[in-house]
Amino acid sequence: QVQLVESGGGLVQAGGSLRLSCAASGRTFSTGFMGWFRQAPGKERTFVATIVWSSDTTHYADSVKGRFTISGDKAKNTVHLQMNNLKPEDTAVYYCAASPNPYSGTAFTRWMYNYWGQGTQVTVSS
């Protein structure tokens, strides 16, 4: 059974930092990619960042570029999201997602991911 378990969410003041982690078990994703999405109340789940293991490349949503950094360990099936200079608009439930399929040039939509974690709440106060 494949599981993705997130950790590291919490409450932080604007301008602060948080580090999210995701550990996957049950299968390897070394041939695919792992990423983060977020969903604010009443809004759709949107792409945040992804890392493509085959090329060690990363991609970010424009809204988080320069503030968030995705990293991880392919062999350990883990991915992290370092979030700096957090803003109230970053408040959301953050979901880890993974796909074992080779990267085909886009990983920005939720439909590209086969497995999801339960989510972790990030709240940024002003």
Short mmCIF file of C-alpha atoms in Angstrom, two decimals:
data_model
loop_
_atom_site.label_atom_id
_atom_site.label_comp_id
_atom_site.label_asym_id
_atom_site.label_seq_id
_atom_site.Cartn_x
_atom_site.Cartn_y
_atom_site.Cartn_z
CA GLN A 1 0.00 0.00 0.00
CA VAL A 2 1.41 3.35 -1.05
CA GLN A 3 1.42 6.08 1.58
CA LEU A 4 2.57 9.68 1.53
CA VAL A 5 2.82 11.28 4.95
CA GLU A 6 3.35 15.00 5.38
CA SER A 7 4.71 16.76 8.43
CA GLY A 8 5.88 20.20 9.46
CA GLY A 9 2.81 22.36 9.12
CA GLY A 10 1.76 24.87 11.74
CA LEU A 11 1.07 28.49 12.62
CA VAL A 12 3.61 31.17 11.80
CA GLN A 13 3.65 34.94 11.58
CA ALA A 14 4.00 36.72 8.26
CA GLY A 15 7.64 36.84 7.25
CA GLY A 16 8.42 33.61 9.06
CA SER A 17 9.50 30.21 7.78
CA LEU A 18 8.30 26.63 7.85
CA ARG A 19 9.69 23.41 6.44
CA LEU A 20 7.34 20.72 5.24
CA SER A 21 8.42 17.13 4.75
CA CYS A 22 6.85 14.21 2.94
CA ALA A 23 7.85 10.58 3.25
CA ALA A 24 6.58 8.07 0.71
CA SER A 25 6.40 4.34 1.27
CA GLY A 26 5.08 1.33 -0.58
CA ARG A 27 6.82 1.99 -3.90
CA THR A 28 9.58 4.00 -5.43
CA PHE A 29 9.07 7.25 -7.33
CA SER A 30 12.66 7.53 -8.57
CA THR A 31 11.55 7.38 -12.20
CA GLY A 32 8.95 10.08 -11.78
CA PHE A 33 8.41 13.25 -9.82
CA MET A 34 7.15 14.46 -6.46
CA GLY A 35 5.62 17.77 -5.60
CA TRP A 36 3.45 19.97 -3.44
CA PHE A 37 0.02 21.44 -3.98
CA ARG A 38 -2.07 23.61 -1.70
CA GLN A 39 -5.73 24.29 -1.16
CA ALA A 40 -7.13 27.31 0.62
CA PRO A 41 -10.70 27.28 1.99
CA GLY A 42 -13.22 27.57 -0.80
CA LYS A 43 -10.59 27.41 -3.50
CA GLU A 44 -9.22 24.79 -5.86
CA ARG A 45 -6.11 22.78 -5.16
CA THR A 46 -3.22 24.48 -6.95
CA PHE A 47 0.34 23.61 -7.87
CA VAL A 48 3.17 24.87 -5.67
CA ALA A 49 6.37 23.07 -6.65
CA THR A 50 7.70 19.83 -8.05
CA ILE A 51 11.00 18.02 -8.36
CA VAL A 52 11.77 15.72 -11.27
CA TRP A 53 14.02 12.95 -10.09
CA SER A 54 15.43 11.88 -13.46
CA SER A 55 16.92 15.31 -14.12
CA ASP A 56 16.97 16.80 -10.60
CA THR A 57 15.12 19.80 -11.94
CA THR A 58 12.58 21.82 -10.02
CA HIS A 59 9.57 23.88 -11.01
CA TYR A 60 7.62 26.45 -9.04
CA ALA A 61 4.41 28.37 -9.20
CA ASP A 62 5.05 32.06 -9.87
CA SER A 63 3.50 32.98 -6.54
CA VAL A 64 6.20 31.15 -4.56
CA LYS A 65 9.31 31.62 -6.72
CA GLY A 66 12.16 33.05 -4.71
CA ARG A 67 10.50 32.19 -1.40
CA PHE A 68 9.96 28.41 -1.48
CA THR A 69 12.52 25.71 -2.22
CA ILE A 70 11.73 22.07 -2.97
CA SER A 71 14.34 19.43 -2.30
CA GLY A 72 14.53 15.79 -1.42
CA ASP A 73 16.22 12.46 -1.50
CA LYS A 74 15.27 10.20 -4.39
CA ALA A 75 16.69 7.09 -2.77
CA LYS A 76 14.74 7.73 0.43
CA ASN A 77 11.51 8.72 -1.30
CA THR A 78 11.37 11.97 0.65
CA VAL A 79 10.68 15.53 -0.41
CA HIS A 80 10.80 18.78 1.51
CA LEU A 81 9.41 22.25 0.99
CA GLN A 82 11.29 25.07 2.65
CA MET A 83 8.98 28.08 2.86
CA ASN A 84 10.49 31.46 3.66
CA ASN A 85 9.02 34.94 3.88
CA LEU A 86 5.57 33.46 4.34
CA LYS A 87 2.54 35.61 3.60
CA PRO A 88 -1.06 35.34 4.84
CA GLU A 89 -2.07 34.30 1.33
CA ASP A 90 0.08 31.19 1.72
CA THR A 91 -2.39 29.91 4.28
CA ALA A 92 -3.74 26.57 3.04
CA VAL A 93 -3.64 22.84 3.46
CA TYR A 94 -0.49 21.62 1.76
CA TYR A 95 -0.53 18.26 0.02
CA CYS A 96 2.36 16.09 -1.04
CA ALA A 97 1.84 14.32 -4.35
CA ALA A 98 3.82 11.81 -6.39
CA SER A 99 3.88 10.15 -9.77
CA PRO A 100 6.01 7.18 -10.82
CA ASN A 101 5.66 8.10 -14.49
CA PRO A 102 8.43 9.79 -16.46
CA TYR A 103 8.18 13.55 -16.63
CA SER A 104 6.60 14.56 -19.93
CA GLY A 105 7.13 18.28 -19.78
CA THR A 106 4.40 19.29 -17.37
CA ALA A 107 3.63 18.49 -13.77
CA PHE A 108 1.57 21.50 -12.88
CA THR A 109 -1.87 19.95 -12.71
CA ARG A 110 -3.20 17.61 -10.07
CA TRP A 111 -4.19 15.07 -12.72
CA MET A 112 -0.52 14.29 -13.39
CA TYR A 113 -0.10 12.82 -9.90
CA ASN A 114 -1.21 9.35 -8.89
CA TYR A 115 -0.69 9.45 -5.15
CA TRP A 116 -1.52 12.01 -2.50
CA GLY A 117 -0.91 12.60 1.17
CA GLN A 118 -3.58 13.63 3.66
CA GLY A 119 -2.34 17.20 3.86
CA THR A 120 -0.87 19.43 6.52
CA GLN A 121 -2.25 22.81 7.58
CA VAL A 122 -0.13 25.92 7.17
CA THR A 123 -1.52 29.11 8.70
CA VAL A 124 0.23 32.45 8.31
CA SER A 125 -0.99 35.26 10.53
CA SER A 126 -0.64 38.92 9.59
#
